PDB file of C-alpha atoms in Angstrom:
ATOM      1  CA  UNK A 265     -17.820  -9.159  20.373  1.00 54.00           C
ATOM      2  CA  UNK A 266     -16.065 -10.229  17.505  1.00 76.00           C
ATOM      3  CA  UNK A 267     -12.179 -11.171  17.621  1.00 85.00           C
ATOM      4  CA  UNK A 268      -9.673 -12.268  15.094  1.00 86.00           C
ATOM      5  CA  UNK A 269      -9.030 -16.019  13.983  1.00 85.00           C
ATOM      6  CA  UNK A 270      -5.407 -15.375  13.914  1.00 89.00           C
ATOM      7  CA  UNK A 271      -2.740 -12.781  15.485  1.00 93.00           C
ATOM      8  CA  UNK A 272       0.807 -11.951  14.135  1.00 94.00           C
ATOM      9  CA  UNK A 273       3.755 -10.118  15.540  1.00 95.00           C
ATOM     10  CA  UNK A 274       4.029  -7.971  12.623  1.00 95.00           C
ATOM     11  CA  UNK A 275       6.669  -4.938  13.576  1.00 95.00           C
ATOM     12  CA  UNK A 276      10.484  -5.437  13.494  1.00 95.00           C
ATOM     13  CA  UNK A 277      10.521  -2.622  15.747  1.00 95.00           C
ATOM     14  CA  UNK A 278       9.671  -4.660  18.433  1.00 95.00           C
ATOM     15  CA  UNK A 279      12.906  -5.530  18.347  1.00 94.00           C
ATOM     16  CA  UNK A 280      14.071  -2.718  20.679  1.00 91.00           C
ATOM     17  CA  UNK A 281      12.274  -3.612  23.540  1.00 92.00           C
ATOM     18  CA  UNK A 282      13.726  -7.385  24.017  1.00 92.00           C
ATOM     19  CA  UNK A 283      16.725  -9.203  25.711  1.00 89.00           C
ATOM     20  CA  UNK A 284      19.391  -9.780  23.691  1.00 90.00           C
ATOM     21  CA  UNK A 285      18.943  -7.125  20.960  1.00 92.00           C
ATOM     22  CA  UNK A 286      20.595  -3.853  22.824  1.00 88.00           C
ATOM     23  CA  UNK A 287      24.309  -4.387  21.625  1.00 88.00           C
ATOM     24  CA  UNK A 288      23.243  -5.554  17.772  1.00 92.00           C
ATOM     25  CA  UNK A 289      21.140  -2.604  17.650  1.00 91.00           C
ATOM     26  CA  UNK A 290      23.826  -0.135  18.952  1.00 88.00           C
ATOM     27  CA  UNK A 291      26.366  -1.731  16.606  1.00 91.00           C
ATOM     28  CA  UNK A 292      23.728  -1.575  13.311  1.00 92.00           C
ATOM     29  CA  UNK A 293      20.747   0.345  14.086  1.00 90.00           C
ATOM     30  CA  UNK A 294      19.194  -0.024  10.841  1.00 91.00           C
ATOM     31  CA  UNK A 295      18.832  -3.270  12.073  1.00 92.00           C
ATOM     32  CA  UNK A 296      15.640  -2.639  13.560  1.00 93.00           C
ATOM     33  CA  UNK A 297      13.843  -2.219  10.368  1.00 93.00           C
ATOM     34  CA  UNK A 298      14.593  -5.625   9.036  1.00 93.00           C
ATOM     35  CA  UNK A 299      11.863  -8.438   8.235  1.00 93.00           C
ATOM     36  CA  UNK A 300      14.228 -11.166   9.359  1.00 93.00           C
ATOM     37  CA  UNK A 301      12.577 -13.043  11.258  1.00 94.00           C
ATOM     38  CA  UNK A 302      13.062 -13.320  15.809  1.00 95.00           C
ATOM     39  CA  UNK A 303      10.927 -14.075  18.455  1.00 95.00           C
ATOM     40  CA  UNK A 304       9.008 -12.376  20.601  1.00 95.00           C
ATOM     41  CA  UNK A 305       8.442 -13.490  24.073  1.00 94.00           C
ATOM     42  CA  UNK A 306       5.167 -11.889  26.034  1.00 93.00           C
ATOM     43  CA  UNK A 307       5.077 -12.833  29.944  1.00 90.00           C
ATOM     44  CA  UNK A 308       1.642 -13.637  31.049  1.00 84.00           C
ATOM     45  CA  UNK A 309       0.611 -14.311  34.692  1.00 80.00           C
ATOM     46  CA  UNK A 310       0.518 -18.369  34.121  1.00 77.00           C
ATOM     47  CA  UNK A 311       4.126 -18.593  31.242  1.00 78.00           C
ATOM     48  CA  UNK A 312       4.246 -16.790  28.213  1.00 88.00           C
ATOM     49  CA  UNK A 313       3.794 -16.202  24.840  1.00 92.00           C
ATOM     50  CA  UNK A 314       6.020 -17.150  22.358  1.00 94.00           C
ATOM     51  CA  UNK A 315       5.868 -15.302  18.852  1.00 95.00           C
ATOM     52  CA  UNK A 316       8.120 -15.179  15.549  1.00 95.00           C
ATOM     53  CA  UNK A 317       7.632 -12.302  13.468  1.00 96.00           C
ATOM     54  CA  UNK A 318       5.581 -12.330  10.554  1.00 93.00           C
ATOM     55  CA  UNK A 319       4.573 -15.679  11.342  1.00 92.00           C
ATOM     56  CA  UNK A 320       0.758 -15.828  11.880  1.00 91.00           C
ATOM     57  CA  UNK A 321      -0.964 -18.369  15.134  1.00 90.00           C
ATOM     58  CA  UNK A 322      -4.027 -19.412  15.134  1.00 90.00           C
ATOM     59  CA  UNK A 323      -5.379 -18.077  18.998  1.00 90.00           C
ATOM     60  CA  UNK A 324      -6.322 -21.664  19.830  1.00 87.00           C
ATOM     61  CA  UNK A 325      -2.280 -22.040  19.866  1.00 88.00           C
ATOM     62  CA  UNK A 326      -1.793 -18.907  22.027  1.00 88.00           C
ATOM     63  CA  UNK A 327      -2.168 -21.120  25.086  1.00 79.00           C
ATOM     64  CA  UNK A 328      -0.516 -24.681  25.872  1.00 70.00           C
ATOM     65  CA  UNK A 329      -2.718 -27.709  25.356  1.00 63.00           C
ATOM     66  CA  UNK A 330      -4.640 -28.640  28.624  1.00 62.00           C
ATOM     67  CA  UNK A 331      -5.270 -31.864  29.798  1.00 57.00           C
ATOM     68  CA  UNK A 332      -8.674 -30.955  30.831  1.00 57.00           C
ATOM     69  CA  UNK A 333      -9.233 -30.381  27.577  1.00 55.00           C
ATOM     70  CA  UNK A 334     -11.080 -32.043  24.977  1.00 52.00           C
ATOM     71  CA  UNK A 335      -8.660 -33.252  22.405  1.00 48.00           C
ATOM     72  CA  UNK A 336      -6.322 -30.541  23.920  1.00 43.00           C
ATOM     73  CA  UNK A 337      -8.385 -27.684  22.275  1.00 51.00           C
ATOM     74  CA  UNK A 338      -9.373 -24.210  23.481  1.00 53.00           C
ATOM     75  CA  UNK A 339     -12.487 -22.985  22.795  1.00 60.00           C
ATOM     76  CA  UNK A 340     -12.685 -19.365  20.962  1.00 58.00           C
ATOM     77  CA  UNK A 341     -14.803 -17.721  23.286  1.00 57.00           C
ATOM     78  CA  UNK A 342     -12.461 -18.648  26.411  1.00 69.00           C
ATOM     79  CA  UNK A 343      -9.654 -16.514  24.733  1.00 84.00           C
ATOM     80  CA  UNK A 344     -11.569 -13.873  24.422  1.00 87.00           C
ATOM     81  CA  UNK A 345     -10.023 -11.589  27.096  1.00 88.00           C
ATOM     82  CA  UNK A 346      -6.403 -12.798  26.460  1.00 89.00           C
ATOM     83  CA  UNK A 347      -6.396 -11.487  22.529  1.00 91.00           C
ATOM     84  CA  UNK A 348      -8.019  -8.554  23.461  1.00 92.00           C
ATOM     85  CA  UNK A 349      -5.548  -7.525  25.792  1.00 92.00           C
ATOM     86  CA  UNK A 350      -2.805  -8.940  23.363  1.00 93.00           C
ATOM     87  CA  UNK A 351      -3.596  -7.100  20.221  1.00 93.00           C
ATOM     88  CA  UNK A 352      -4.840  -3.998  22.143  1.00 88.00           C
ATOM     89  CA  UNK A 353      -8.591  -4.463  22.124  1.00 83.00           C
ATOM     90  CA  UNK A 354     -11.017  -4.205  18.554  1.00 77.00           C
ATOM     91  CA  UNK A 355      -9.251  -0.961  17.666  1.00 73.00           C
ATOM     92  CA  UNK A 356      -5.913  -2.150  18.918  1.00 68.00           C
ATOM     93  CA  UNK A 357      -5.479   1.169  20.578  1.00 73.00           C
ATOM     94  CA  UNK A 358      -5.646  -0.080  23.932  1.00 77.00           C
ATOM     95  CA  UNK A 359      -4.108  -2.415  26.443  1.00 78.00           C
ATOM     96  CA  UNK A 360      -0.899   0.131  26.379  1.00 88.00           C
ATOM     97  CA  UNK A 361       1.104  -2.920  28.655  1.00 89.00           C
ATOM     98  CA  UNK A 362       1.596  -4.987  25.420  1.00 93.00           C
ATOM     99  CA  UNK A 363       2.424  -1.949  22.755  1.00 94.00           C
ATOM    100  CA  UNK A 364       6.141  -2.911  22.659  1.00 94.00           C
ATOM    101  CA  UNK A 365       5.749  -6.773  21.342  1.00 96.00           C
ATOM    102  CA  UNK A 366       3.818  -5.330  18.427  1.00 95.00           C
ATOM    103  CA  UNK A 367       0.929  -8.098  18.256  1.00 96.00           C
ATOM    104  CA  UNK A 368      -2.124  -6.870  16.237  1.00 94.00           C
ATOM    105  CA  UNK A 369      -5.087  -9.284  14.839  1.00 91.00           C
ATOM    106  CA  UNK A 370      -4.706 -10.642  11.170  1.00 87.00           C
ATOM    107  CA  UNK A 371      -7.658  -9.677   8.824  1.00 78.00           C
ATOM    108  CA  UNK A 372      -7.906 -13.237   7.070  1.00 73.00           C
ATOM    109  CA  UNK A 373     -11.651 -13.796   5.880  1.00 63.00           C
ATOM    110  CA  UNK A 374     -11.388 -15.648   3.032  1.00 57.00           C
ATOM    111  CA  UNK A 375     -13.923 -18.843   3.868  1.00 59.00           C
ATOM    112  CA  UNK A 376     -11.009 -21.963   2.963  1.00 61.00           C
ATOM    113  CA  UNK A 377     -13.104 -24.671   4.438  1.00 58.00           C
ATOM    114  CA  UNK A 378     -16.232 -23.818   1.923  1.00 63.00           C
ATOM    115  CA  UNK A 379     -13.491 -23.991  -0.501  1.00 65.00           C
ATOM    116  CA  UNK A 380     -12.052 -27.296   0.430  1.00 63.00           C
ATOM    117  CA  UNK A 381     -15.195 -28.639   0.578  1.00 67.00           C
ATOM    118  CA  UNK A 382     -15.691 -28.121  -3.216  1.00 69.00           C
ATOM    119  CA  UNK A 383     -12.627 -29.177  -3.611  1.00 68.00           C
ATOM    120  CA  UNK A 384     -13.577 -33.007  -1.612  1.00 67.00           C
ATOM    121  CA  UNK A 385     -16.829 -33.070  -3.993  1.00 73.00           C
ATOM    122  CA  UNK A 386     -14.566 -34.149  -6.948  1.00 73.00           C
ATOM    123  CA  UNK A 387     -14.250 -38.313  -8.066  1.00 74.00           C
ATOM    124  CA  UNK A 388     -10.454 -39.107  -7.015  1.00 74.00           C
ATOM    125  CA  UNK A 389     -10.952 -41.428  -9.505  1.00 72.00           C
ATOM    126  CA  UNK A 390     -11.567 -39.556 -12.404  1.00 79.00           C
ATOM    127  CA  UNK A 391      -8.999 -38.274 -14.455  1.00 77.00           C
ATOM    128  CA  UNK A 392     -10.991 -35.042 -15.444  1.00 79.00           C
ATOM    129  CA  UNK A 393     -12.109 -34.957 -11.813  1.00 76.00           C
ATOM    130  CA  UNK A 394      -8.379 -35.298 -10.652  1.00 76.00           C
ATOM    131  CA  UNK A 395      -6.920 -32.299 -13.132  1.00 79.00           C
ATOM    132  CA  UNK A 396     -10.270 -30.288 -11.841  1.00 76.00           C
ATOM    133  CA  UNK A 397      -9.233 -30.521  -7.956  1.00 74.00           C
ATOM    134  CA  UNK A 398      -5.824 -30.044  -8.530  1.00 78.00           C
ATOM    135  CA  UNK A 399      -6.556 -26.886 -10.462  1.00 79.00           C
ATOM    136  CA  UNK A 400      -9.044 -25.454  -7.793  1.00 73.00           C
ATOM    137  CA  UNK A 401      -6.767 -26.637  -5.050  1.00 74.00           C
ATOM    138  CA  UNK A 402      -3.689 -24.458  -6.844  1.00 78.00           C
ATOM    139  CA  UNK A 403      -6.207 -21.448  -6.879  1.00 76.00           C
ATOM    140  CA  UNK A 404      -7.221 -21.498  -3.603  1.00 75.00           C
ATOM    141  CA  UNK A 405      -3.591 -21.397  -1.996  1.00 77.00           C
ATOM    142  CA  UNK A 406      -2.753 -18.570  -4.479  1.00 80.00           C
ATOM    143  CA  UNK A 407      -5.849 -16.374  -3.303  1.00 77.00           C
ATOM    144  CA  UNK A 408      -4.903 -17.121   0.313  1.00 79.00           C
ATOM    145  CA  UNK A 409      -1.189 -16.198  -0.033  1.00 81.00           C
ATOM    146  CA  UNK A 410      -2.375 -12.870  -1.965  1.00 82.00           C
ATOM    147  CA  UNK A 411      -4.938 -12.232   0.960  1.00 79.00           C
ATOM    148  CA  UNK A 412      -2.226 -13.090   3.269  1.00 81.00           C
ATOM    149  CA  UNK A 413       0.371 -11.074   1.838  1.00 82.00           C
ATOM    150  CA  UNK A 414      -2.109  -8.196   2.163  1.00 83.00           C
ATOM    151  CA  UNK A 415      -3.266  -8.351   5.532  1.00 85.00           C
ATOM    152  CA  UNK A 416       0.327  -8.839   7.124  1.00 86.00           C
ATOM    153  CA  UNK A 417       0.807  -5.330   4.864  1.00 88.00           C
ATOM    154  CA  UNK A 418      -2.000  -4.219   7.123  1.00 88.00           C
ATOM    155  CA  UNK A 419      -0.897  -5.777  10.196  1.00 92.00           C
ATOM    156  CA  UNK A 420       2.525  -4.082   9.816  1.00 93.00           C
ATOM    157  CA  UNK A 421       1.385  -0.716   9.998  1.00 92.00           C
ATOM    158  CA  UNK A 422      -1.253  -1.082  12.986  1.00 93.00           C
ATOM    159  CA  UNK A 423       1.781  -3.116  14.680  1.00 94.00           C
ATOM    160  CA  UNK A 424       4.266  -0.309  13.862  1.00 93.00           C
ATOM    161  CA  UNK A 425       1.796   2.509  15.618  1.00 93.00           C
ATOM    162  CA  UNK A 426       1.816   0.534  18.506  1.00 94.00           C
ATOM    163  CA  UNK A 427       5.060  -0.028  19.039  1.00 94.00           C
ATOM    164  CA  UNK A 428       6.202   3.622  17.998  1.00 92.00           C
ATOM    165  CA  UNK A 429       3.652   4.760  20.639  1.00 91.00           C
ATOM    166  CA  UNK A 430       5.640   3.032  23.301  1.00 90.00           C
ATOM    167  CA  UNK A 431       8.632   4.717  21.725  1.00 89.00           C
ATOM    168  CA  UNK A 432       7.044   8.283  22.179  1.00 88.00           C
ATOM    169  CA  UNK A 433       6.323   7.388  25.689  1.00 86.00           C
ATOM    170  CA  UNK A 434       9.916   6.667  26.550  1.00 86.00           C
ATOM    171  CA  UNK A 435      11.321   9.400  24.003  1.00 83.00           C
ATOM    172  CA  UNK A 436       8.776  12.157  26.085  1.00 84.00           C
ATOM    173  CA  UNK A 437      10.290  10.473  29.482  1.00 83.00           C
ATOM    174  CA  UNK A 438      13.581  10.598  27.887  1.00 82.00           C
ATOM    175  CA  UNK A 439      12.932  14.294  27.210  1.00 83.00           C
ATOM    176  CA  UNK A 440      11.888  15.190  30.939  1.00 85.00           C
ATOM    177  CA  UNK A 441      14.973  13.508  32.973  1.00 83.00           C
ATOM    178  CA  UNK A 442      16.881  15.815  30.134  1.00 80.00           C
ATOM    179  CA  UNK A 443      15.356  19.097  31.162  1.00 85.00           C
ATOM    180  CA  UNK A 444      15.409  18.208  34.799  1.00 84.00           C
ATOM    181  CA  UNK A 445      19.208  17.289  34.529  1.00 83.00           C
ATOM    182  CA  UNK A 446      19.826  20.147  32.527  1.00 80.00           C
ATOM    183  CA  UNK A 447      18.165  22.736  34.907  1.00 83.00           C
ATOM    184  CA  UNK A 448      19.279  21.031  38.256  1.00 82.00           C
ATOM    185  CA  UNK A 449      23.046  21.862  36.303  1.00 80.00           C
ATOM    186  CA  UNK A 450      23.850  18.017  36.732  1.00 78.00           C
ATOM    187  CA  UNK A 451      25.178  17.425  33.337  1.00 75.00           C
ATOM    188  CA  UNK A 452      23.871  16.045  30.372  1.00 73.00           C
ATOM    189  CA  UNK A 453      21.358  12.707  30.749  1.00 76.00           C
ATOM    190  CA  UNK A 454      22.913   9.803  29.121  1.00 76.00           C
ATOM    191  CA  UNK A 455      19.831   7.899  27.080  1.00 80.00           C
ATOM    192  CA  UNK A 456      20.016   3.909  26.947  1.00 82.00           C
ATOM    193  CA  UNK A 457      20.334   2.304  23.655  1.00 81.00           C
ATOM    194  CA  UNK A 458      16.536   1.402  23.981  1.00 83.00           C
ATOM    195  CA  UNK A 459      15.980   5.069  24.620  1.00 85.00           C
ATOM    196  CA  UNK A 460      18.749   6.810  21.511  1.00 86.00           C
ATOM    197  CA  UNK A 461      17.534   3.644  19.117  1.00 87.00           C
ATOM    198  CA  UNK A 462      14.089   5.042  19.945  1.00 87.00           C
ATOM    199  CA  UNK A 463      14.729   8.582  19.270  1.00 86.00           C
ATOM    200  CA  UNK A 464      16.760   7.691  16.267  1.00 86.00           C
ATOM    201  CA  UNK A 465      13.368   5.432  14.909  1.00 88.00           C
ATOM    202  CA  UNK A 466      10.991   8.533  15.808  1.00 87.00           C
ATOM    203  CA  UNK A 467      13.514  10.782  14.211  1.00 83.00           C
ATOM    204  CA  UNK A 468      11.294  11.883  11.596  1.00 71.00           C
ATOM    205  CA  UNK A 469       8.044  12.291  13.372  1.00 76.00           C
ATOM    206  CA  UNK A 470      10.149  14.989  16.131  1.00 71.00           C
ATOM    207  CA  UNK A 471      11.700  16.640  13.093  1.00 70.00           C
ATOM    208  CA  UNK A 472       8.277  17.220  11.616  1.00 65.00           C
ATOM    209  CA  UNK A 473       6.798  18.154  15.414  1.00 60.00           C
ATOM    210  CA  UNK A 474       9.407  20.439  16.004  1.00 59.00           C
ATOM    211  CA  UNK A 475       9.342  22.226  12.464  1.00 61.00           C
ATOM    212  CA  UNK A 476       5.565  22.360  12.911  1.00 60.00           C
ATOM    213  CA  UNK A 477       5.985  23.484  16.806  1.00 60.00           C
ATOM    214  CA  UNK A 478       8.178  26.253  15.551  1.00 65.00           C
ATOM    215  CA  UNK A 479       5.589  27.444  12.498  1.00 65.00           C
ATOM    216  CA  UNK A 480       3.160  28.017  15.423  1.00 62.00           C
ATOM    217  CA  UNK A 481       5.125  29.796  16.859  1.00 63.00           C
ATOM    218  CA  UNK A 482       6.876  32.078  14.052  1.00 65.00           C
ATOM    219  CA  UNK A 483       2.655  32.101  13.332  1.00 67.00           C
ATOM    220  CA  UNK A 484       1.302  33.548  16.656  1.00 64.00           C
ATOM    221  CA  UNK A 485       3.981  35.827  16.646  1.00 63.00           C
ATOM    222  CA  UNK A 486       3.367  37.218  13.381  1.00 62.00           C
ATOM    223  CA  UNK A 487      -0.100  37.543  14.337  1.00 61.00           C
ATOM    224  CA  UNK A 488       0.736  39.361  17.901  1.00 59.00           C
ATOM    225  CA  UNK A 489       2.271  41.901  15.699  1.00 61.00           C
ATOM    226  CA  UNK A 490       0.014  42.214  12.990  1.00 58.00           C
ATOM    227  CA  UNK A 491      -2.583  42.849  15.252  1.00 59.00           C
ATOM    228  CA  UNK A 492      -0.852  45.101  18.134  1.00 56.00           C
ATOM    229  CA  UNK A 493      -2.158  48.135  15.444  1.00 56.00           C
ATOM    230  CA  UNK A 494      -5.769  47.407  17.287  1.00 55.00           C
ATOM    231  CA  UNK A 495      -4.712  48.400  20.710  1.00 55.00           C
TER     232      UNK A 495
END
């Protein structure tokens, strides 16, 4: 099984779901949708994770150095289960628990280290050799910012599904305590500012499900009457 070099936080939504962020959000809501960077803190079982947005880690730094460690390094394979379950498994459509922090894997592949390595083959003492490296060396960090730049792109919108599917969770939660208030005759339900932030993020997609609920409808019943002639 195959899993990412690197991970990144990569949805500002995110935002909505940790401490500290409920009365800025209330005051601005359009706050949510900003790139400016915040952390991101994801309790595990043995601490947590720490995470700024748009900042990609390296999985070896997902977990504190150990002692019993080699040079205090993990290897790969032992992380195995904990990105998984981070970035929502291969398809990042699992592992539900972690949605709202909005962690997906980074697509990086460009091979630096083959690159380097030409890069080490020129004579440091050579002026020709010198200009050479330099010039390679300025080409390589210009392909990986454009490659980075790209996947985070990517990253953003796999993060922003995930974090919007918590949303819909808590919006269709949101929507049941309404109707149950509302039939019961015990007033309206007042939402939480995670829960009317939500809503007011998911706006759009309920507009569209309710105008496209409603053309069903308008739909069937056109067609119950079009086709009462055949009874």
């Amino acid at each position: 099984m195959s899993i990412p070099s690197y991970v990144i936080q990569a949805s500002p939504l995110s935002k909505l779901f940790m401490a500290g962020w409920g009365e800025k959000l209330e005051a601005d809501p359009e706050k949510i949708f900003s790139d400016t960077p915040f952390e991101v803190m994801i309790p595990k079982t043995n601490g947590a994770i720490k995470l700024t947005h748009n900042k990609p880690v390296h999985i070896t730094k997902l977990e504190p150095p150990q002692p019993s460690r080699i040079k205090d390094e993990y290897m790969v394979d032992d992380l195995e289960g904990l990105v998984l379950w981070l970035i929502g498994g291969e398809d990042g459509q699992r592992s539900e628990e972690t949605d709202i922090y909005g962690v997906v894997g980074l697509a990086i592949d460009m091979d630096v280290s083959g690159a380097l390595a030409d890069v080490a083959m020129f004579d440091p003492d050579s002026k020709d050799d010198k200009a050479k490296a330099a010039k390679k060396f300025s080409d390589i960090q210009n392909d990986l910012v454009k490659q980075t730049k790209s996947a985070i792109k990517e990253a953003r919108d796999k993060a922003d599904w995930r974090v919007k599917r918590a949303m819909r969770n808590t919006h269709i939660n949101l929507m049941k305590q309404y109707e149950t208030l509302k039939t019961e005759g015990r007033g309206v339900y007042a939402p939480s500012v995670a829960e009317a932030i939500g809503a007011y993020v998911l706006k759009s997609e309920i507009d569209a499900s309710s105008a496209n609920r409603r053309k069903m409808v308008e739909m069937l019943a056109n067609t119950m009457t079009e086709t009462s002639i055949l009874r």
